[in-house]
GROMACS .gro file of C-alpha atoms in nm:
model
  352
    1UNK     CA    1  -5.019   9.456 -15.177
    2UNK     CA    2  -4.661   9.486 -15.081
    3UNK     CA    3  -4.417   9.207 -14.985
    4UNK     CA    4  -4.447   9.328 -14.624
    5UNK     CA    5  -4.865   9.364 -14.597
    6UNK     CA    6  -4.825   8.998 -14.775
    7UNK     CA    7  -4.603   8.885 -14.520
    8UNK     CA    8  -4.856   9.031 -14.260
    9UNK     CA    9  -5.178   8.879 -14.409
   10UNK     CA   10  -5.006   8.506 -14.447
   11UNK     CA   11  -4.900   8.511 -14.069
   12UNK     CA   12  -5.185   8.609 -13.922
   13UNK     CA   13  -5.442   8.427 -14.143
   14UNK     CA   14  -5.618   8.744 -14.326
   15UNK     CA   15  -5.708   8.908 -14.611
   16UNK     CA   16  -5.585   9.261 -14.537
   17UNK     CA   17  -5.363   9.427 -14.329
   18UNK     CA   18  -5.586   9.591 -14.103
   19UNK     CA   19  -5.645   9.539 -13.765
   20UNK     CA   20  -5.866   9.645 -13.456
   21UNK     CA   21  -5.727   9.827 -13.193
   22UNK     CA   22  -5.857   9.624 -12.877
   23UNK     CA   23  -6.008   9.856 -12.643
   24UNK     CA   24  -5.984   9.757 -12.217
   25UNK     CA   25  -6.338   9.779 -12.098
   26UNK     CA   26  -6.507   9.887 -12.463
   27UNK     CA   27  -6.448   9.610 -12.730
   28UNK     CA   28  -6.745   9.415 -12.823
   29UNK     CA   29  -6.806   9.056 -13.004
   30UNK     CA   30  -6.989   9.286 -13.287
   31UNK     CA   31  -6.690   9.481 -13.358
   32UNK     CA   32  -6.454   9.217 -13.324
   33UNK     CA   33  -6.640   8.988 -13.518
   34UNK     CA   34  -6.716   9.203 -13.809
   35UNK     CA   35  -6.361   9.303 -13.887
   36UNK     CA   36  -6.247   9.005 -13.919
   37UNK     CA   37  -6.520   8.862 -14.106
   38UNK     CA   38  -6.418   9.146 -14.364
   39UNK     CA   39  -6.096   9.020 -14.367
   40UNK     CA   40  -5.928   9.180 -14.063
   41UNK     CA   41  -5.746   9.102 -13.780
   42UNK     CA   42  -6.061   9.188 -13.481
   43UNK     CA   43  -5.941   9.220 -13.176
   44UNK     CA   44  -6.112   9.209 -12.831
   45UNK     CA   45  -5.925   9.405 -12.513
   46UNK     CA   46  -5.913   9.137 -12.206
   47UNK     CA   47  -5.837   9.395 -11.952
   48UNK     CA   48  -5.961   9.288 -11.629
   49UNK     CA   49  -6.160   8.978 -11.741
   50UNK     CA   50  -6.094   8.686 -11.514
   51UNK     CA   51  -6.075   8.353 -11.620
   52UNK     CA   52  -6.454   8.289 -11.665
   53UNK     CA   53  -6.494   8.626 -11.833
   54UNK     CA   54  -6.257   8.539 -12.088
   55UNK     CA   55  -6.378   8.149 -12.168
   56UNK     CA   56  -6.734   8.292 -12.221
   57UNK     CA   57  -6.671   8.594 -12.424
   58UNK     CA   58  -6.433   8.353 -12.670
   59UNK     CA   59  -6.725   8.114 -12.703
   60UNK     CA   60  -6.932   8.478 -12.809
   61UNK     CA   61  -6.619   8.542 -13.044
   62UNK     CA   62  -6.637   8.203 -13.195
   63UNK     CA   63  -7.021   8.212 -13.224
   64UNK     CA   64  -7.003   8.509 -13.437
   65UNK     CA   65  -6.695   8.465 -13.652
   66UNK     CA   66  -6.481   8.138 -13.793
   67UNK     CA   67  -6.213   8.394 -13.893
   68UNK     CA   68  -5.909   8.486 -13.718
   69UNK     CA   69  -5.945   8.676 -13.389
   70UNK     CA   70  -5.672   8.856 -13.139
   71UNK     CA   71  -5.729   8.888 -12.813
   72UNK     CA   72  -5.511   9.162 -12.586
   73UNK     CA   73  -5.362   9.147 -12.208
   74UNK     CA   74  -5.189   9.395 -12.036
   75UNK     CA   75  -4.834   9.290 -11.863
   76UNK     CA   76  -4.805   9.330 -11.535
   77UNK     CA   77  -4.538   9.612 -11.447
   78UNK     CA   78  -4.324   9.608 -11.157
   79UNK     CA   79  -4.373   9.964 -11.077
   80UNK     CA   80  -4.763   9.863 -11.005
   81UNK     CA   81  -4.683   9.714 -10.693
   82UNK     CA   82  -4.701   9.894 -10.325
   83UNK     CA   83  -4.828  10.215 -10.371
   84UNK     CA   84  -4.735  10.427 -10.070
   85UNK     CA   85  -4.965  10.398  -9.757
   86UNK     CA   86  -5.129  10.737  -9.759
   87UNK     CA   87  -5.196  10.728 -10.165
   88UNK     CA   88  -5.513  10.605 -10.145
   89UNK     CA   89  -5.700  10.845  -9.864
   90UNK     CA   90  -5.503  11.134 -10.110
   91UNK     CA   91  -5.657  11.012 -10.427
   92UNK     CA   92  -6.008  10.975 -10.213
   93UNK     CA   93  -6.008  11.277 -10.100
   94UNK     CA   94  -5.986  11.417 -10.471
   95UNK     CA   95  -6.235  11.235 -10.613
   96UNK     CA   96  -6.470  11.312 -10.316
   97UNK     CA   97  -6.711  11.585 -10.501
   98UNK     CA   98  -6.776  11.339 -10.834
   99UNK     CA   99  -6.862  11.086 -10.592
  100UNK     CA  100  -7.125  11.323 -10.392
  101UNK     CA  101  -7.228  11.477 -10.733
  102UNK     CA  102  -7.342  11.109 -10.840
  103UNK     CA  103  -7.438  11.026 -10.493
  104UNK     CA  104  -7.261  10.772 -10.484
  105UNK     CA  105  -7.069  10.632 -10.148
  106UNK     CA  106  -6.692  10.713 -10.153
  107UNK     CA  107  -6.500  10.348 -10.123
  108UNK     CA  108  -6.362  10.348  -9.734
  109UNK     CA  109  -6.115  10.119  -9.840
  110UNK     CA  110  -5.920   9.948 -10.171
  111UNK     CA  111  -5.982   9.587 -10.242
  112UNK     CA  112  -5.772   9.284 -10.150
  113UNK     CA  113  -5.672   9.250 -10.512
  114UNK     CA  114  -5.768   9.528 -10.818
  115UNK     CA  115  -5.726   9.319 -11.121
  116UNK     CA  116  -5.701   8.892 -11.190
  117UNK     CA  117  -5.335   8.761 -11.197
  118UNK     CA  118  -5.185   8.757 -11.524
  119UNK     CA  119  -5.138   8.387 -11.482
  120UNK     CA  120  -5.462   8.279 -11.480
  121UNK     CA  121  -5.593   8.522 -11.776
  122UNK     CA  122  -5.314   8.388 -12.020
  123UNK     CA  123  -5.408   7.989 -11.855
  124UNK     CA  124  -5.765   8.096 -12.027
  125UNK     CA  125  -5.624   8.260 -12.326
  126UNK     CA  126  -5.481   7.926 -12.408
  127UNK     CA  127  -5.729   7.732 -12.341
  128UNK     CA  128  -5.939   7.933 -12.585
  129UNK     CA  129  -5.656   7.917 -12.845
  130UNK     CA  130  -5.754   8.214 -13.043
  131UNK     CA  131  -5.543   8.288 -13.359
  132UNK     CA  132  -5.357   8.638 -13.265
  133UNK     CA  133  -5.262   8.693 -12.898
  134UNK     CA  134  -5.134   9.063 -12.836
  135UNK     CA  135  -4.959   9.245 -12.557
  136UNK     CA  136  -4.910   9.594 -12.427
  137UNK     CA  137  -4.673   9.720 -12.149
  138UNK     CA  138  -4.430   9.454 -12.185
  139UNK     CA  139  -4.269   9.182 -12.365
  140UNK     CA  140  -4.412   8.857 -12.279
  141UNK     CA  141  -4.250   8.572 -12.076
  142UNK     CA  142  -4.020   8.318 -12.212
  143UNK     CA  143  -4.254   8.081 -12.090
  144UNK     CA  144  -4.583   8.251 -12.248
  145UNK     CA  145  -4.386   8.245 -12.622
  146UNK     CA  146  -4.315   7.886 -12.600
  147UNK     CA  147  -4.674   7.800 -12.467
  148UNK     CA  148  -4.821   8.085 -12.763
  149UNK     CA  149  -4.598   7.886 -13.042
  150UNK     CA  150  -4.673   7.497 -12.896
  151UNK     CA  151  -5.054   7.604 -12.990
  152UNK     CA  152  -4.984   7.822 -13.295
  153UNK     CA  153  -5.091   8.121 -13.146
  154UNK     CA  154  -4.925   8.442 -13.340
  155UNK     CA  155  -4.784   8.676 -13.084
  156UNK     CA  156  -4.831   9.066 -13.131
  157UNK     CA  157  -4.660   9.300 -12.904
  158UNK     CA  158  -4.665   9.698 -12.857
  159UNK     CA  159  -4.397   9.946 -12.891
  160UNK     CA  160  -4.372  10.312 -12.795
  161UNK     CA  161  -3.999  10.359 -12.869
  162UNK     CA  162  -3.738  10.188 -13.133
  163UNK     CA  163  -3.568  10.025 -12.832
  164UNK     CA  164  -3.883   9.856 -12.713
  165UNK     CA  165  -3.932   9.717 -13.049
  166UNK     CA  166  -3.600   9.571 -13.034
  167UNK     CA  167  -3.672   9.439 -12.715
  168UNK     CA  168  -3.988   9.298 -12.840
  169UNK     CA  169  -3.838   9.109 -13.155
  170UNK     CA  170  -3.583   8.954 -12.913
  171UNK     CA  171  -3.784   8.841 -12.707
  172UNK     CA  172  -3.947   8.647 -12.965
  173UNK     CA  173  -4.296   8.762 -13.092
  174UNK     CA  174  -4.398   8.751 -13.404
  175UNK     CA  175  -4.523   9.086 -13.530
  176UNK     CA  176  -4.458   9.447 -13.331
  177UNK     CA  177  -4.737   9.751 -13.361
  178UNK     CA  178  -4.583  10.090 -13.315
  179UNK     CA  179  -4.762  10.280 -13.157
  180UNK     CA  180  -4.710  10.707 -13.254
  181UNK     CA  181  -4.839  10.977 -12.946
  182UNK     CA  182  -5.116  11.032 -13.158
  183UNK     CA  183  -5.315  10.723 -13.043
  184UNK     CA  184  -5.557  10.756 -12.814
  185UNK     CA  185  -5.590  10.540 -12.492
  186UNK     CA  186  -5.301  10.460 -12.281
  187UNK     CA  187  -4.949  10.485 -12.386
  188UNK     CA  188  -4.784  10.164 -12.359
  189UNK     CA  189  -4.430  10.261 -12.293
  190UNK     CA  190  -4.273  10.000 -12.053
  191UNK     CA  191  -3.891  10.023 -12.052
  192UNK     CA  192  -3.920  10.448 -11.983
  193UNK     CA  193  -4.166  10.684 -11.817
  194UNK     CA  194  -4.434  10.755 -12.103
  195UNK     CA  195  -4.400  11.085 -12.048
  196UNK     CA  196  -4.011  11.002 -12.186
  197UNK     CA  197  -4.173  10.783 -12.509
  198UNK     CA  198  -4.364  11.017 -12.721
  199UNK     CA  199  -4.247  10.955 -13.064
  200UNK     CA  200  -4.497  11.054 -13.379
  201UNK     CA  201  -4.625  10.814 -13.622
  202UNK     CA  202  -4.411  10.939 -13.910
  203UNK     CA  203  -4.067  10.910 -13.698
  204UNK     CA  204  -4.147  10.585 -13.469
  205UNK     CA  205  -4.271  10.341 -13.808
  206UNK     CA  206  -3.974  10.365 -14.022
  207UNK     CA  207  -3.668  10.369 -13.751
  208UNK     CA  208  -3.856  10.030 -13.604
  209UNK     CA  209  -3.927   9.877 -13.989
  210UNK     CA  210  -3.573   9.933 -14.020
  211UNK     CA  211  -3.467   9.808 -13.637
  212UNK     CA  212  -3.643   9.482 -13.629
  213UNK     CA  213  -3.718   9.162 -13.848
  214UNK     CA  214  -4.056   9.111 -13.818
  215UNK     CA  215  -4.336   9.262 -14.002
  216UNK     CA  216  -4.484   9.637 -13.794
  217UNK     CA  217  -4.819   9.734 -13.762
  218UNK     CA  218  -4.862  10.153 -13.767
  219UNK     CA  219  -5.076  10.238 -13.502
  220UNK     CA  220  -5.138  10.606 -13.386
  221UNK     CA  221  -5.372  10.881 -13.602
  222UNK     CA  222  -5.459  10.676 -13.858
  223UNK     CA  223  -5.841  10.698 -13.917
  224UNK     CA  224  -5.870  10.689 -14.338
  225UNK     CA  225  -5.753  10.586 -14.633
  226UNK     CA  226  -5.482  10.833 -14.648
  227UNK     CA  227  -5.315  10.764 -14.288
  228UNK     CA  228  -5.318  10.365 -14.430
  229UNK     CA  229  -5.099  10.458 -14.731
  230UNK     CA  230  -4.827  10.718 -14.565
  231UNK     CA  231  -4.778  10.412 -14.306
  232UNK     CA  232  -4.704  10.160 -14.559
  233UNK     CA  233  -4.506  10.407 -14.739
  234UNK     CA  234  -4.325  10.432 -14.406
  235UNK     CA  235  -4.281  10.048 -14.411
  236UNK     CA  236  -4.511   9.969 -14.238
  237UNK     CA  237  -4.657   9.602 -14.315
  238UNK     CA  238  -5.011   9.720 -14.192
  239UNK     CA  239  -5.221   9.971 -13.975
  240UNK     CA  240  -5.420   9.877 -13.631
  241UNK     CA  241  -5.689  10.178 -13.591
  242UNK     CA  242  -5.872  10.244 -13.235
  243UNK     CA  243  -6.090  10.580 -13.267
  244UNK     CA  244  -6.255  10.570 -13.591
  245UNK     CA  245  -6.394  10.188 -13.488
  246UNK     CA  246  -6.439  10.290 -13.141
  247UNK     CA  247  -6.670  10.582 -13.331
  248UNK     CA  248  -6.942  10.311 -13.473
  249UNK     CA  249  -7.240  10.197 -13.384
  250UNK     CA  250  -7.055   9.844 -13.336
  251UNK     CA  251  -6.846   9.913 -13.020
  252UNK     CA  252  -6.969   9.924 -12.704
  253UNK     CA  253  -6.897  10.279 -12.621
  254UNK     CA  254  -7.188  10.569 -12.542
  255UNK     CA  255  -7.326  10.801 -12.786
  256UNK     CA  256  -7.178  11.098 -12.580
  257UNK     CA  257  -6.840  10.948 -12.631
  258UNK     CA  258  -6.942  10.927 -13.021
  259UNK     CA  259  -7.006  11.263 -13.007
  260UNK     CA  260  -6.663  11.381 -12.809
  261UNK     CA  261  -6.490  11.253 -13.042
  262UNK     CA  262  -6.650  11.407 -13.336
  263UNK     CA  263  -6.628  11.735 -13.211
  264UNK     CA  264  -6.281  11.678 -13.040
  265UNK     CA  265  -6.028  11.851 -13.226
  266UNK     CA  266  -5.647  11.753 -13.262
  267UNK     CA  267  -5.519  11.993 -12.987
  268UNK     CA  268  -5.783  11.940 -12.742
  269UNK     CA  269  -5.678  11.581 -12.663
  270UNK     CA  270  -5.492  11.599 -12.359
  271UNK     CA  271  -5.237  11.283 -12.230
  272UNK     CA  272  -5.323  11.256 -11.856
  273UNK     CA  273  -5.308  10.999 -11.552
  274UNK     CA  274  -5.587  11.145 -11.374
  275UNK     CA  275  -5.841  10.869 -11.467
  276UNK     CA  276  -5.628  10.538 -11.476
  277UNK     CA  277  -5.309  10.652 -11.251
  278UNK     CA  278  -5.129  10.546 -11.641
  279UNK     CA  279  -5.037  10.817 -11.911
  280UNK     CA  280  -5.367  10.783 -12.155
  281UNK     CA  281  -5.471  11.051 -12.460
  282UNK     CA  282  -5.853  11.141 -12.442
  283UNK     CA  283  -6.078  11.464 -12.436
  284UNK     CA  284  -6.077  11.679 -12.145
  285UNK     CA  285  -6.375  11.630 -11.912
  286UNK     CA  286  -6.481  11.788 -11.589
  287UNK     CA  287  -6.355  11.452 -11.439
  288UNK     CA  288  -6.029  11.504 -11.567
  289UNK     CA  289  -5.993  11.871 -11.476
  290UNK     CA  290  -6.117  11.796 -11.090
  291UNK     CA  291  -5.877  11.517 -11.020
  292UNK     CA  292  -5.597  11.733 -11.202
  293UNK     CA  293  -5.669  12.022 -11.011
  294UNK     CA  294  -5.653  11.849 -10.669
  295UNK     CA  295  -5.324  11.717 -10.720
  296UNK     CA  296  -5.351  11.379 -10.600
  297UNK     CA  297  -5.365  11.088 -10.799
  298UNK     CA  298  -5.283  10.692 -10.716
  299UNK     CA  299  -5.070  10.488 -10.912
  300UNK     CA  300  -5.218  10.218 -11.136
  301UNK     CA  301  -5.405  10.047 -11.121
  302UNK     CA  302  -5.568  10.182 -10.744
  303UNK     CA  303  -5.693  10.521 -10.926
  304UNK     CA  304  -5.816  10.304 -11.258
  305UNK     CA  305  -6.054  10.099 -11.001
  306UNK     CA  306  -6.120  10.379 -10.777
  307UNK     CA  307  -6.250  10.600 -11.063
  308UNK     CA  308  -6.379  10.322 -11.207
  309UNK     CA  309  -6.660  10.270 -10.920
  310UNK     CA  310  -6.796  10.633 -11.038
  311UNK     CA  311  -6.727  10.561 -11.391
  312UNK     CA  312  -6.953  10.298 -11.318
  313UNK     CA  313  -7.299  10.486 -11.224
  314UNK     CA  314  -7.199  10.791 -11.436
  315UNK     CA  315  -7.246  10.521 -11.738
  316UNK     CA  316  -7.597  10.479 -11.567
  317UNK     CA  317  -7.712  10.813 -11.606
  318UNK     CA  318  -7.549  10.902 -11.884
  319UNK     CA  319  -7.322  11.166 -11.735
  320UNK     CA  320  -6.980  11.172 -12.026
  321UNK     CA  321  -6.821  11.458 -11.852
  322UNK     CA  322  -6.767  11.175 -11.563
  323UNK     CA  323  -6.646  10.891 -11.760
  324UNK     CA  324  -6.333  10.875 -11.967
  325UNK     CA  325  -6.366  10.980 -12.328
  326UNK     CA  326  -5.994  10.820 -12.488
  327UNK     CA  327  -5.937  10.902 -12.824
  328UNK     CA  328  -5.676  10.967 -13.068
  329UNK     CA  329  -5.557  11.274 -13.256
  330UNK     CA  330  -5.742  11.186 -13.563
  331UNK     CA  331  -6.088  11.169 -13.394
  332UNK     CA  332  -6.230  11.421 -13.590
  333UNK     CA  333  -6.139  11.198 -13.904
  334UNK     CA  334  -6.408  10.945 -13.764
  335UNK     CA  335  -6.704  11.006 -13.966
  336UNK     CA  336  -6.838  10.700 -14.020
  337UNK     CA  337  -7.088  10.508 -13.793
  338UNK     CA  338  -7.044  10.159 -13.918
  339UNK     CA  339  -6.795   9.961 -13.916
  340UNK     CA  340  -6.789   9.828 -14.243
  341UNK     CA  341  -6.734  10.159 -14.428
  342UNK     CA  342  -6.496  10.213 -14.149
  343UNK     CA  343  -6.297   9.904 -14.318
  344UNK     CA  344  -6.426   9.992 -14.666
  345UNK     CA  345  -6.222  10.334 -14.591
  346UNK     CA  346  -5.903  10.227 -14.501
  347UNK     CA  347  -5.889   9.893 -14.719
  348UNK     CA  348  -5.830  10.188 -14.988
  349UNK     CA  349  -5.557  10.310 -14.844
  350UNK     CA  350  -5.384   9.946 -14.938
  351UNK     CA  351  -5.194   9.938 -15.247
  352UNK     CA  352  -5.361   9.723 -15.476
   0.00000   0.00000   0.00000
């Protein structure tokens, strides 16, 4: 390995520098556990989970691994808060037909809060005091770094842009992923819009190796052996890959989402808010087209939990072209439907 992936593996308590991209909503304790039994970083995506939710699933982690785990939280943004009055009936009224396709009852009215505090998911991450904690939209509190390092949990954060690295290594965590357009899921820009933070892989890695001080992470298209070595040749002390895990039969996706994304080419990825109210990379569906078409969609997170309740029931009966499909660029480079050739794939990418 190089003096960077070294650097990587020592902090964080691995073997290789390869990491799980923690999905909101689709991780499982399988997945997580498995890569880092082989040596990985696993990672499990918290979004959502209260307090509870988040004690019992580490217990799960723990059950199933004694290697090192991450766990992920979204930052809250201050742009979340007060949506204007009228946004929800708007963003009803558009979602009206996949609601009376599913038969399901359109919600009369939002709920007194959409997601758990922050405050009491990160009280819960450290009272599990898993190895790697990681962030997106954000760079964590003062307060959260000095609680993260009086426990000796690593800190990860997530940059779209060089100048949110910077922010990130200032603000004191200790390893950054950059994260290229080509990823799918949300984009994770928090200092501009997202639609003003689309740099590529191959530009974003090496202008952030050479703008920051702490070992990067590539993130964004890489799905095989080949997209692990350009990004260390970029500099990059080590690669986090989301679609070709999500693609096994480890995660907890659906077999129609396993089969979107191997038939999902580069180009037909689209970035859209339409099923979160956030800029997010996935296949068109009719559920994206519909809301798109009517014009009206609520800010994060009220359209994330308003799709979300017929998300919900089209999961039930199996209907994909209601749920969303995220993905990266590189889904069509996710051929394999375990996860430990998955690993065995890009642990050849690694020089030596």
């Amino acid at each position: 390995m190089t003096d960077a992936t070294t650097r990587l593996t020592e902090l964080l308590g691995i073997r290789h520098p390869i990491v799980l991209g923690p999905f909101g909503g689709l991780s499982s304790v399988e997945l997580t556990a498995t890569v880092s039994e082989l040596g990985g970083l696993g990672s499990y995506g918290l979004y959502g989970y209260d307090a509870e939710r988040i004690l019992a699933t580490g217990v799960a982690l723990r059950a199933a691994t004694s290697a090192p785990f991450n766990v992920n939280l979204w930052l809250p943004l201050a742009k979340d808060a007060a949506p204007a009055p009228d946004a929800f009936g708007r963003a009803v009224a558009a979602v009206r037909p996949i609601f009376d396709a599913l038969g399901v009852p359109v919600p009369e009215a939002p709920p007194e809060r959409f997601l758990p505090p922050f405050e009491e998911q990160w009280d819960a991450v450290l009272e599990l005091r898993p190895a790697v904690a990681s962030f997106v939209f954000g760079v964590p509190p003062a307060q959260v770094v000095e609680e993260a390092r009086a426990r000796g949990v690593r800190l990860v954060g997530t940059a779209t842009t060089v100048d949110e690295a910077v922010a990130l290594a200032a603000g004191g965590v200790d390893a950054i992923v950059a994260t290229g357009l080509e990823a799918g899921g949300h984009r994770v820009a928090f200092q501009r819009p997202s639609e003003q933070s689309l740099v590529g892989s191959v530009s974003l890695i090496p202008q952030v190796v050479d703008a920051v001080d702490v070992p990067v992470i590539a993130a964004g298209g890489i799905a095989d052996r080949r997209g692990v070595a350009a990004a260390i040749a970029l500099g990059a002390a080590g690669v986090q890959v989301g679609t070709a895990f999500l693609h096994t039969r480890q995660s907890a996706t659906t077999d129609g989402h396993r089969r979107a994304i191997e038939r999902t080419a580069a180009e037909d990825t689209i970035l859209t808010r339409a099923m979160s109210g956030r800029l997010a990379r996935g296949a068109a569906n009719r559920a994206v087209r519909e809301i798109e078409e009517a014009g009206a969609i609520a800010p994060f997170p009220m359209q994330n939990w308003l799709t979300g309740r017929f998300r919900a029931e089209a999961l039930k009966v199996g209907r994909d072209d209601l749920q969303s499909l995220w993905m990266g660029q590189s889904a069509r480079l996710a051929i394999h439907d375990d996860a430990r050739a998955v690993f065995a794939e890009l642990l050849a990418g690694v020089p030596g």
